[in-house]
Short mmCIF file of C-alpha atoms and ligand atoms in Angstrom, two decimals:
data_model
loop_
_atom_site.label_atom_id
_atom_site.label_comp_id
_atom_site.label_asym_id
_atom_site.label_seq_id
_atom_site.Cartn_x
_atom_site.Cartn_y
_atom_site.Cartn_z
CA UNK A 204 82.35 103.99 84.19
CA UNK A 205 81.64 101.33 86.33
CA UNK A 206 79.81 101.63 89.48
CA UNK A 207 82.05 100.14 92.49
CA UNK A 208 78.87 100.90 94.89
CA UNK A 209 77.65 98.10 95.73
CA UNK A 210 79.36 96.93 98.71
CA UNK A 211 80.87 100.07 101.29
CA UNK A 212 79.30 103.39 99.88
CA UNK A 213 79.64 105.01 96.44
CA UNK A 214 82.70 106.50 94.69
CA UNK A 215 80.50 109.97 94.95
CA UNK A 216 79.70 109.80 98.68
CA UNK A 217 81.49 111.58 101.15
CA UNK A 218 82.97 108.51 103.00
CA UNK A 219 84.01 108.07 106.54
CA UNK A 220 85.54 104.92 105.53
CA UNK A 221 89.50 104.89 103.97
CA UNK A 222 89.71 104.70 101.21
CA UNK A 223 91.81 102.04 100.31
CA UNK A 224 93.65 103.04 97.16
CA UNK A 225 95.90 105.47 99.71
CA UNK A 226 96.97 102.69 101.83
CA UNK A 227 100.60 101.40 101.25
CA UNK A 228 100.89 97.15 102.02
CA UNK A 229 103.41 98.59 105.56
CA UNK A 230 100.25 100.41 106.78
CA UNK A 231 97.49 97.26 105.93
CA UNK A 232 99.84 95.14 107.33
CA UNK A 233 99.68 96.53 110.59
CA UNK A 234 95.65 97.18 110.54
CA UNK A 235 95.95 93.38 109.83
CA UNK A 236 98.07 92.80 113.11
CA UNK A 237 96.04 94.80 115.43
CA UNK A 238 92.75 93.07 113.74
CA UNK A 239 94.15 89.72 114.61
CA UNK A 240 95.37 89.05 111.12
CA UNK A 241 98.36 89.31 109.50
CA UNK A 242 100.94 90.47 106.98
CA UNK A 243 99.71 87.66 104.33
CA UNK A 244 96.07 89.42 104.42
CA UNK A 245 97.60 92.39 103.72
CA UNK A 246 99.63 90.86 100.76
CA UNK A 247 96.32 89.22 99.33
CA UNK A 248 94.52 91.89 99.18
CA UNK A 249 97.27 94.16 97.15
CA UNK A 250 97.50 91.58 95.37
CA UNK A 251 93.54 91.35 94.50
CA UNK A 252 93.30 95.10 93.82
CA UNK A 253 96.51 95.68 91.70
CA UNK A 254 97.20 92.50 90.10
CA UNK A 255 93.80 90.75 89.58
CA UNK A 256 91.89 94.52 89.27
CA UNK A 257 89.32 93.72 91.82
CA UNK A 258 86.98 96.60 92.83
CA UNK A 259 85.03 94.86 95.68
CA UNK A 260 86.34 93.73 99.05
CA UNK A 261 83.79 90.47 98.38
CA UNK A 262 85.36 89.04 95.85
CA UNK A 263 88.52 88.80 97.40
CA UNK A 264 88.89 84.98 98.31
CA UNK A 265 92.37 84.16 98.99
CA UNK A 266 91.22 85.93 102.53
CA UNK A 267 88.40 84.00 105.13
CA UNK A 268 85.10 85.83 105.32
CA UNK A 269 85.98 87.54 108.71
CA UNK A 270 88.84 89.58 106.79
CA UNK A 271 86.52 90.59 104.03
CA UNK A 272 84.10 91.88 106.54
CA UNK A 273 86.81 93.66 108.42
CA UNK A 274 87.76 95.56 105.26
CA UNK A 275 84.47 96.30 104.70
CA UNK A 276 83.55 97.61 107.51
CA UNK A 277 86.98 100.31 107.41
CA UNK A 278 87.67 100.64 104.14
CA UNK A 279 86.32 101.62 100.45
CA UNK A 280 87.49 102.01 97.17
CA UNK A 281 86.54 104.97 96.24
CA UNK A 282 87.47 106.82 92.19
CA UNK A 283 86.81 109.75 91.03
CA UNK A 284 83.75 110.49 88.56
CA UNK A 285 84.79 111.07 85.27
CA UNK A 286 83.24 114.36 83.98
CA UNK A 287 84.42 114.52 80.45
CA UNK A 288 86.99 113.25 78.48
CA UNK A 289 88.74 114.79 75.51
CA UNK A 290 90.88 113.11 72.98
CA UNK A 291 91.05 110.05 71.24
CA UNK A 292 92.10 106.31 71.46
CA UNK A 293 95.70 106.52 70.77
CA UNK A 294 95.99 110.37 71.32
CA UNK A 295 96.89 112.05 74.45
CA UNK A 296 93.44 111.92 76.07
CA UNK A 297 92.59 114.48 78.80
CA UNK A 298 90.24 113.20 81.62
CA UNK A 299 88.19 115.74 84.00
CA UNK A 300 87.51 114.28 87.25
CA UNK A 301 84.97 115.62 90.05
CA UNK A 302 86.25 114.75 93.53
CA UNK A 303 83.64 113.42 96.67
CA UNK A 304 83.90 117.27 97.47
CA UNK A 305 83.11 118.54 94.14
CA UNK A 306 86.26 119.87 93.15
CA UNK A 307 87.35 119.48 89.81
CA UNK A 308 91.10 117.83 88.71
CA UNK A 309 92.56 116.63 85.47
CA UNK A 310 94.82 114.19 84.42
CA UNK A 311 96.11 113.40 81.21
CA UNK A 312 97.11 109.90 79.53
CA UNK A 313 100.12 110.58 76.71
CA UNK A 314 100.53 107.14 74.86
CA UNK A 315 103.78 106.78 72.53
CA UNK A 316 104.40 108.92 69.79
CA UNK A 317 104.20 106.06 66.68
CA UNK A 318 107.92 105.18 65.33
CA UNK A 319 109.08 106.02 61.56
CA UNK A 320 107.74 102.80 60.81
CA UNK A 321 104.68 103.30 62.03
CA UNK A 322 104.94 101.09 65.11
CA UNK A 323 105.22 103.02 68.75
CA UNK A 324 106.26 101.29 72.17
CA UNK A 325 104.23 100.49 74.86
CA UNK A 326 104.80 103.72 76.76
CA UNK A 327 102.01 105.01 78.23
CA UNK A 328 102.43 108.17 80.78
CA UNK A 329 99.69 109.42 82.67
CA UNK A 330 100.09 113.32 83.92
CA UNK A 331 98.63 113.29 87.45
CA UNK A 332 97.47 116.64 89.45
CA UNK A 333 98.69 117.09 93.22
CA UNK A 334 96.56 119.91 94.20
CA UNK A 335 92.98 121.76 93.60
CA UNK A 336 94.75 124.99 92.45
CA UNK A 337 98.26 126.03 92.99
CA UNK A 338 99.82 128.69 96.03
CA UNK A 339 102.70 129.20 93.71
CA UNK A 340 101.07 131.58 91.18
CA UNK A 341 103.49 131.28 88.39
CA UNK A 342 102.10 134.10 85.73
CA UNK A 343 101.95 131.96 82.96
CA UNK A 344 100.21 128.92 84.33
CA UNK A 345 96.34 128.28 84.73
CA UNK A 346 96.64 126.08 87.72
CA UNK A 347 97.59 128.69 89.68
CA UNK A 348 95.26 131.71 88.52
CA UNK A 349 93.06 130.69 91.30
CA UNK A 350 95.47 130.06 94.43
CA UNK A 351 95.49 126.78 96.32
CA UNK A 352 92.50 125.00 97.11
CA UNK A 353 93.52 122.04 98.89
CA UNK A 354 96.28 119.53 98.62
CA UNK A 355 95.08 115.91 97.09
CA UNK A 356 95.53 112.92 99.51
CA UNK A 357 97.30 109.80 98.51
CA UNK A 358 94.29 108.34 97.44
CA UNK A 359 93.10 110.82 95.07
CA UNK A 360 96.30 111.07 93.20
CA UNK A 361 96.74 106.94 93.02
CA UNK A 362 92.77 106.87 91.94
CA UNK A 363 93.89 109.31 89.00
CA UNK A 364 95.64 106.36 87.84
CA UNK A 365 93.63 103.41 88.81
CA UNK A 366 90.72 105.02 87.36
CA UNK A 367 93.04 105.67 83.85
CA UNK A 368 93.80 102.70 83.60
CA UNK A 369 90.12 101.01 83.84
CA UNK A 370 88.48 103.88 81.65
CA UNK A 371 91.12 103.45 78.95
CA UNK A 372 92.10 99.52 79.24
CA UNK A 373 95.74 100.46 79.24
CA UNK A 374 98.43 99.56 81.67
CA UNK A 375 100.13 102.91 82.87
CA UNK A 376 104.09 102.44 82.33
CA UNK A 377 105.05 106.02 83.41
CA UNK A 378 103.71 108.60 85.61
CA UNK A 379 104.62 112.37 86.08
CA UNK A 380 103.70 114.81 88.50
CA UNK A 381 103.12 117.42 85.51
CA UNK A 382 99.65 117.96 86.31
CA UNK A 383 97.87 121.01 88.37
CA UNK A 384 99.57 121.61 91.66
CA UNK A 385 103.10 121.77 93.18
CA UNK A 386 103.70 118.02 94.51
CA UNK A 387 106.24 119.06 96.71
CA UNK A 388 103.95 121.65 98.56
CA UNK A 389 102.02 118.17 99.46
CA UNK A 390 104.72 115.97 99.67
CA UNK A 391 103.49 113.93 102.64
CA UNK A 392 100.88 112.43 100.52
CA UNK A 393 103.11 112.65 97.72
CA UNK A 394 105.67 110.18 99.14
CA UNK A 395 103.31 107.69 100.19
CA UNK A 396 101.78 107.97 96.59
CA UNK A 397 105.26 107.44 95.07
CA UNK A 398 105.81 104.11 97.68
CA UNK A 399 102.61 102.67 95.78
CA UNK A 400 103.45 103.79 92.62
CA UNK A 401 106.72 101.76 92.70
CA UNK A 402 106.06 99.09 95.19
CA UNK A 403 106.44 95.97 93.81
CA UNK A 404 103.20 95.10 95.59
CA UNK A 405 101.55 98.35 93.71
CA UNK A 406 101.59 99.84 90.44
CA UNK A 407 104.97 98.76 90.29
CA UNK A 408 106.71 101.49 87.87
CA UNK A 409 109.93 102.08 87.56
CA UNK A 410 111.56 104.48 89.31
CA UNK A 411 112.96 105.98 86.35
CA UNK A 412 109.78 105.93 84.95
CA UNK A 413 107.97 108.34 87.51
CA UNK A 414 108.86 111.59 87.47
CA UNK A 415 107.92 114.68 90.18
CA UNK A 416 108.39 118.12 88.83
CA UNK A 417 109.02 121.18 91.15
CA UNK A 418 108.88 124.73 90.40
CA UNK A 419 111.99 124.62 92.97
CA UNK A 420 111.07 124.02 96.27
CA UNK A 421 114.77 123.68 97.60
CA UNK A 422 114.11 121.96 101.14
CA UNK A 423 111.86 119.57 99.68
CA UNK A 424 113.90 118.62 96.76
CA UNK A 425 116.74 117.46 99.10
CA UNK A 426 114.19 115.62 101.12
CA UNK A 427 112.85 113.49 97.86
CA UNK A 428 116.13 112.75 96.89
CA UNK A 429 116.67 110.98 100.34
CA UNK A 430 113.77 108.79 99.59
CA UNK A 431 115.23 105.33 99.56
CA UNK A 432 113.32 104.54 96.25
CA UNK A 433 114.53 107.13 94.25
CA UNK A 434 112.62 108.43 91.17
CA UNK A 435 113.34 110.95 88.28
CA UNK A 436 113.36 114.67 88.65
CA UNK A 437 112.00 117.52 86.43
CA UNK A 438 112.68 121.29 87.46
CA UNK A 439 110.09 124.18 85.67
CA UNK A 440 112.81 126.43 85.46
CA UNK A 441 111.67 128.69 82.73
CA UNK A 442 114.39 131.16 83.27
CA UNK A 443 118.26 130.74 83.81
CA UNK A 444 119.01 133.55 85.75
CA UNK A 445 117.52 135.44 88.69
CA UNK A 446 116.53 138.14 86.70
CA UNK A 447 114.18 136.39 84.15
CA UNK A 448 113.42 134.09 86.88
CA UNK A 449 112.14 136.69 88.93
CA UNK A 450 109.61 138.13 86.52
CA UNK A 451 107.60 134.98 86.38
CA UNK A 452 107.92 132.55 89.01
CA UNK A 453 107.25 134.29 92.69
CA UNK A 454 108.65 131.05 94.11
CA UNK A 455 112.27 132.47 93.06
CA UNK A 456 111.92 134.73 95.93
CA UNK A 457 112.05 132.40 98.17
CA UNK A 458 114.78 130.15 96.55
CA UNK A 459 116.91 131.84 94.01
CA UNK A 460 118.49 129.93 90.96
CA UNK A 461 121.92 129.53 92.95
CA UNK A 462 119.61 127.59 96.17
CA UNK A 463 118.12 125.67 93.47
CA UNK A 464 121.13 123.83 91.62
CA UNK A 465 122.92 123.71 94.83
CA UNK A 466 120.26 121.42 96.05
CA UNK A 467 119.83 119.73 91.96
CA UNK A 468 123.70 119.24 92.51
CA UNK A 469 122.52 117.25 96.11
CA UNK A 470 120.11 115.16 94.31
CA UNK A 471 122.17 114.47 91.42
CA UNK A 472 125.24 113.82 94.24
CA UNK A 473 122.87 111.41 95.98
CA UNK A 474 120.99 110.28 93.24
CA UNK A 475 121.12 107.65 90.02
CA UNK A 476 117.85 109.26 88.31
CA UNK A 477 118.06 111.68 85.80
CA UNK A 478 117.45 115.55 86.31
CA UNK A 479 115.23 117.17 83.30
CA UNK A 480 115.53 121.24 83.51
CA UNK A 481 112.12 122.11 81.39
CA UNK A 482 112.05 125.50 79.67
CA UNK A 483 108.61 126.85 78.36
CA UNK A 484 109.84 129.25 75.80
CA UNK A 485 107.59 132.67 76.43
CA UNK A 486 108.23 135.07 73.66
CA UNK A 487 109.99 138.28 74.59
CA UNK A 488 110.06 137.12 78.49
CA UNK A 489 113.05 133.76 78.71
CA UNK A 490 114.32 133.10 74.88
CA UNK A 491 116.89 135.44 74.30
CA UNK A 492 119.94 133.69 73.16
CA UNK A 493 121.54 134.28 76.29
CA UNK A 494 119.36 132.63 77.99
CA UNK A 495 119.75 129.63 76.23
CA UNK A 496 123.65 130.01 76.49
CA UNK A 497 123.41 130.13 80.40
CA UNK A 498 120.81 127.44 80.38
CA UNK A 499 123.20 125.07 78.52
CA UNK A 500 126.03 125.64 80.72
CA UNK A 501 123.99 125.16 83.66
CA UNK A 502 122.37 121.97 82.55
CA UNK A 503 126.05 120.72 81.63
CA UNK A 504 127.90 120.81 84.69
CA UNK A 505 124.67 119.33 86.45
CA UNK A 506 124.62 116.59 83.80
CA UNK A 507 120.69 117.49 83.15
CA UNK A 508 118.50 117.18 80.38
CA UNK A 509 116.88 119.89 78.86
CA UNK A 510 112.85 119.94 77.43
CA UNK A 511 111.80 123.04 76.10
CA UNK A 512 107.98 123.91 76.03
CA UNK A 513 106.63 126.25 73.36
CA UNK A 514 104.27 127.75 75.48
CA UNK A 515 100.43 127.60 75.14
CA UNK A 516 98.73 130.27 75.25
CA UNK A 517 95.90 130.09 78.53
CA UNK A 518 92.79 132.30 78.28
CA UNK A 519 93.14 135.28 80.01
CA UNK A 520 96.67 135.44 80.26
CA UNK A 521 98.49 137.81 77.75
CA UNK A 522 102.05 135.64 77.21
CA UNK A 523 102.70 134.00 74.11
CA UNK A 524 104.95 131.44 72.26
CA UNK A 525 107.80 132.89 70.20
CA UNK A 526 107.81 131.68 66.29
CA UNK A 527 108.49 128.47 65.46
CA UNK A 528 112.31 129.56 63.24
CA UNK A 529 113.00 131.16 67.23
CA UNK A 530 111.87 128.37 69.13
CA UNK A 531 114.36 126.07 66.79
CA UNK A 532 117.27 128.91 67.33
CA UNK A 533 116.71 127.92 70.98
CA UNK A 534 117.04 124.67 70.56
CA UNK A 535 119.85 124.28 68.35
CA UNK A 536 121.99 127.14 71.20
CA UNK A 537 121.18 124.67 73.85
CA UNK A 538 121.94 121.47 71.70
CA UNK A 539 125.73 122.77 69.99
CA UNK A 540 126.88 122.79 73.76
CA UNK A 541 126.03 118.87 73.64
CA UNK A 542 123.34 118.58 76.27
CA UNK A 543 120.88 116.44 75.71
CA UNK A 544 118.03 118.76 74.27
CA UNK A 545 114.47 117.44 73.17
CA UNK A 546 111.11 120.14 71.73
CA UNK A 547 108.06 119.63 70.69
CA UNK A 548 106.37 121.58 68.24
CA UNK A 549 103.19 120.43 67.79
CA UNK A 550 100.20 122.59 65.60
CA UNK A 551 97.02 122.77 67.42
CA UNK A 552 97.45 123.42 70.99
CA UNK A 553 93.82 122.33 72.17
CA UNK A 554 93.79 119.01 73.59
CA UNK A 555 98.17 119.51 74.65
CA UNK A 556 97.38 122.89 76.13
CA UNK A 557 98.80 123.16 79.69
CA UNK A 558 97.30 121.33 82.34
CA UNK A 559 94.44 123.54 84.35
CA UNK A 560 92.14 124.95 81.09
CA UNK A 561 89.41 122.17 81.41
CA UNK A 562 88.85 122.51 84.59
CA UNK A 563 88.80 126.56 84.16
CA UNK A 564 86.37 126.33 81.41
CA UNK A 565 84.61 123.64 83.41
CA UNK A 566 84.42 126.17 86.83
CA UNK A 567 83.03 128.91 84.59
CA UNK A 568 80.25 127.04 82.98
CA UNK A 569 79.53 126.16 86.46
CA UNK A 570 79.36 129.63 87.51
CA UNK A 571 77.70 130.61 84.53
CA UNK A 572 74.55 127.86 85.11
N1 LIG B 276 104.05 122.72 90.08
C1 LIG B 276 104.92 121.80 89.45
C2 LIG B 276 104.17 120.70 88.77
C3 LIG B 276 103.24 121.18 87.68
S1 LIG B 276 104.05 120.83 86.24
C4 LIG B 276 105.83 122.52 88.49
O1 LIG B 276 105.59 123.69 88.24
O2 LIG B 276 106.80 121.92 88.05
C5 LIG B 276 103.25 121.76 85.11
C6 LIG B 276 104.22 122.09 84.02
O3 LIG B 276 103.53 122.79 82.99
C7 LIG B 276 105.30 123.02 84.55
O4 LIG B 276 106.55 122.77 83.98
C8 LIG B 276 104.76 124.33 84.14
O5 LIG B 276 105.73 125.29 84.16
C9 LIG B 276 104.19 124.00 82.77
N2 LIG B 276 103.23 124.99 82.29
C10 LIG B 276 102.41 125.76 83.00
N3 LIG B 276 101.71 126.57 82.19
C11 LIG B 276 102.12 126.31 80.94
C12 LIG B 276 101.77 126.82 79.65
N4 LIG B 276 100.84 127.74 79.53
N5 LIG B 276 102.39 126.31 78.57
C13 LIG B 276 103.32 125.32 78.70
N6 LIG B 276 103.68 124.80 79.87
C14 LIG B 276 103.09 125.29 80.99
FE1 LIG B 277 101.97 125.94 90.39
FE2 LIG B 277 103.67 124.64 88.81
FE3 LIG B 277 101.73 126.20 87.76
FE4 LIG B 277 103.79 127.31 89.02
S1 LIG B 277 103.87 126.11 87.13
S2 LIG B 277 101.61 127.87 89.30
S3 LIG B 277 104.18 125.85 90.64
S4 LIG B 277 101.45 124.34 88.93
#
């Protein structure tokens, strides 16, 4: 990892500067402004860190020396450490960060799977986290076992990225929200995130290409899709009626299934991006055929997709993934009613397992030193 220290404190310190990295080119502009500058420093300087990957303020010479001081003198750029990382080059890697406050986060890069011919696109997808913990407590899911610790700021979930994308020496084409914590829970820092993700003057994704997924957090779900950039939509919805829905995701409490695709019908009425209903398959608990028979018909009339997650198994937790022959029988229910229907079944589930079990194992061996 390089060290960015040098100039306006280190990525470990507790900073009283900004940190830059959460600062959209609308909000440097109008530091500029009041700093006697203007818009065009604000442009060269997004430029300088997202096109030309410059990590120090000094080095930025398309500005005078008096602008460069000013940014140094309110401003760092500040990434998280990278504790471990786990995986290979050209397999999803999984990368532990430590925050300035010691808190631990992961993110995970997912390149391409390789073609039939042994080629693979130049998809890569990072997984970013929203949140220390989780106040949402689903019962299968390690990012919640511990509650919510505190919501990430815009910085710390576009650093996940920046800091990708250095480490590995690949440009990010996709980004979802996948990771541990419920964006929408944060989503004041999430939207800002999501205006540098797809600025043109940022990471410049496209919309379609970033994805935030909710466990269903109604009012905020009809507040995203009023954003005027729009971006794609995934829904953990893990059961297709109350009644399963009940049994493992508290949040259904608050927001039954009927609250929820009225307001997937309002983003899909006000919205071109596409709707993904995912469906972690928990044996005994959600995959009974009927289940998949209401999930199709569901996912139809809202003209969704549907990914189904075999689920993997989190230490601790007693739930477990139904055979492979049932998980197909799912599949194939969902996929005769014509929706469009995609499953992975992959063998080991160590480095894939569900976002949240590094940084568990990482917490206890913490504890335990
Ligand atoms: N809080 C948001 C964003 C986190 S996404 C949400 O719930 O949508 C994390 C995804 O991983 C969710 O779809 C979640 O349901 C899924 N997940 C959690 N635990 C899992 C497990 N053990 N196996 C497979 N998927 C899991
Ligand atoms: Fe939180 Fe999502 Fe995990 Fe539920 S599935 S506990 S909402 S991170």
């Amino acid at each position: 990892m390089r060290d960015f220290s040098q100039e306006s404190g280190t990525h470990k310190s507790v900073s009283t500067k900004e940190n830059i990295l959460g600062v959209t080119r609308d909000d440097l502009s109008t530091f500029f402004t009041e700093h006697g500058g203007s818009s065009f420093h604000a442009k060269e300087v997004m430029e300088a860190i997202y096109r030309q990957n410059i990590r120090c303020f000094s080095q930025i010479d398309s500005i005078t020396e008096k602008y460069r001081e000013l940014l140094i003198e309110h401003f760092v750029i500040e990434l998280p450490q990278i504790v471990k990382v786990q995986g290979s080059e050209d397999t999803t890697r999984k990368y532990l960060f430590q925050l300035h406050d010691g808190r631990y986060i992961e993110s995970v890069l997912i390149p391409a799977t390789p073609l039939e011919d042994g080629t693979r696109s130049e998809r890569m997808t990072v997984c970013v986290s929203s949140q220390v913990g989780c106040a949402y407590g689903c019962k299968f899911c390690a990012s919640g076992l511990d509650g919510l610790t505190r919501n990430l700021s815009t910085a710390e979930i576009i650093s996940q990225l920046v800091a990708i994308q250095e480490h590995s020496r690949k440009t990010v084409t996709n980004v979802v929200f996948m990771g541990m914590g419920e964006p929408l829970a944060n989503f004041k820092n999430l939207n800002k995130a999501l205006d540098i993700i797809v600025g043109h003057w940022g990471l410049h994704l496209a919309p379609r290409s970033v994805t935030v997924s909710t466990s269903g957090l109604v009012p905020m779900i009809r507040k995203l899709a009023e954003r005027e950039q729009q971006v794609s939509l995934a829904i953990s919805l893990h059961g297709a009626t109350n009644e399963v829905r009940d049994k493992i995701m508290p949040v259904n409490s608050k927001w039954d299934v009927d609250e929820l695709f009225d307001a997937l019908h309002y983003f899909a009425s006000t919205n071109k991006q596409r709707i993904t209903l995912e469906y972690i398959l928990i044996q005994g608990i959600n995959d009974a055929l009927e289940q998949a028979n209401i999930l199709a018909q569901k996912a139809k009339k809202l003209g969704g997709f549907v990914n189904l997650i075999p689920y993997n198994t989190v230490e601790g937790l007693e739930w477990e993934r139904p055979s492979d022959e049932h998980c197909k029988l799912f599949r194939d229910t969902v996929k005769a009613t014509g929706v469009m229907t995609t499953m992975r079944l992959e063998k080991g589930h160590d480095i894939d397992a569900a976002c949240g079990q590094l940084r568990l194992k990482e917490m206890k061996k913490t504890a335990e030193s």
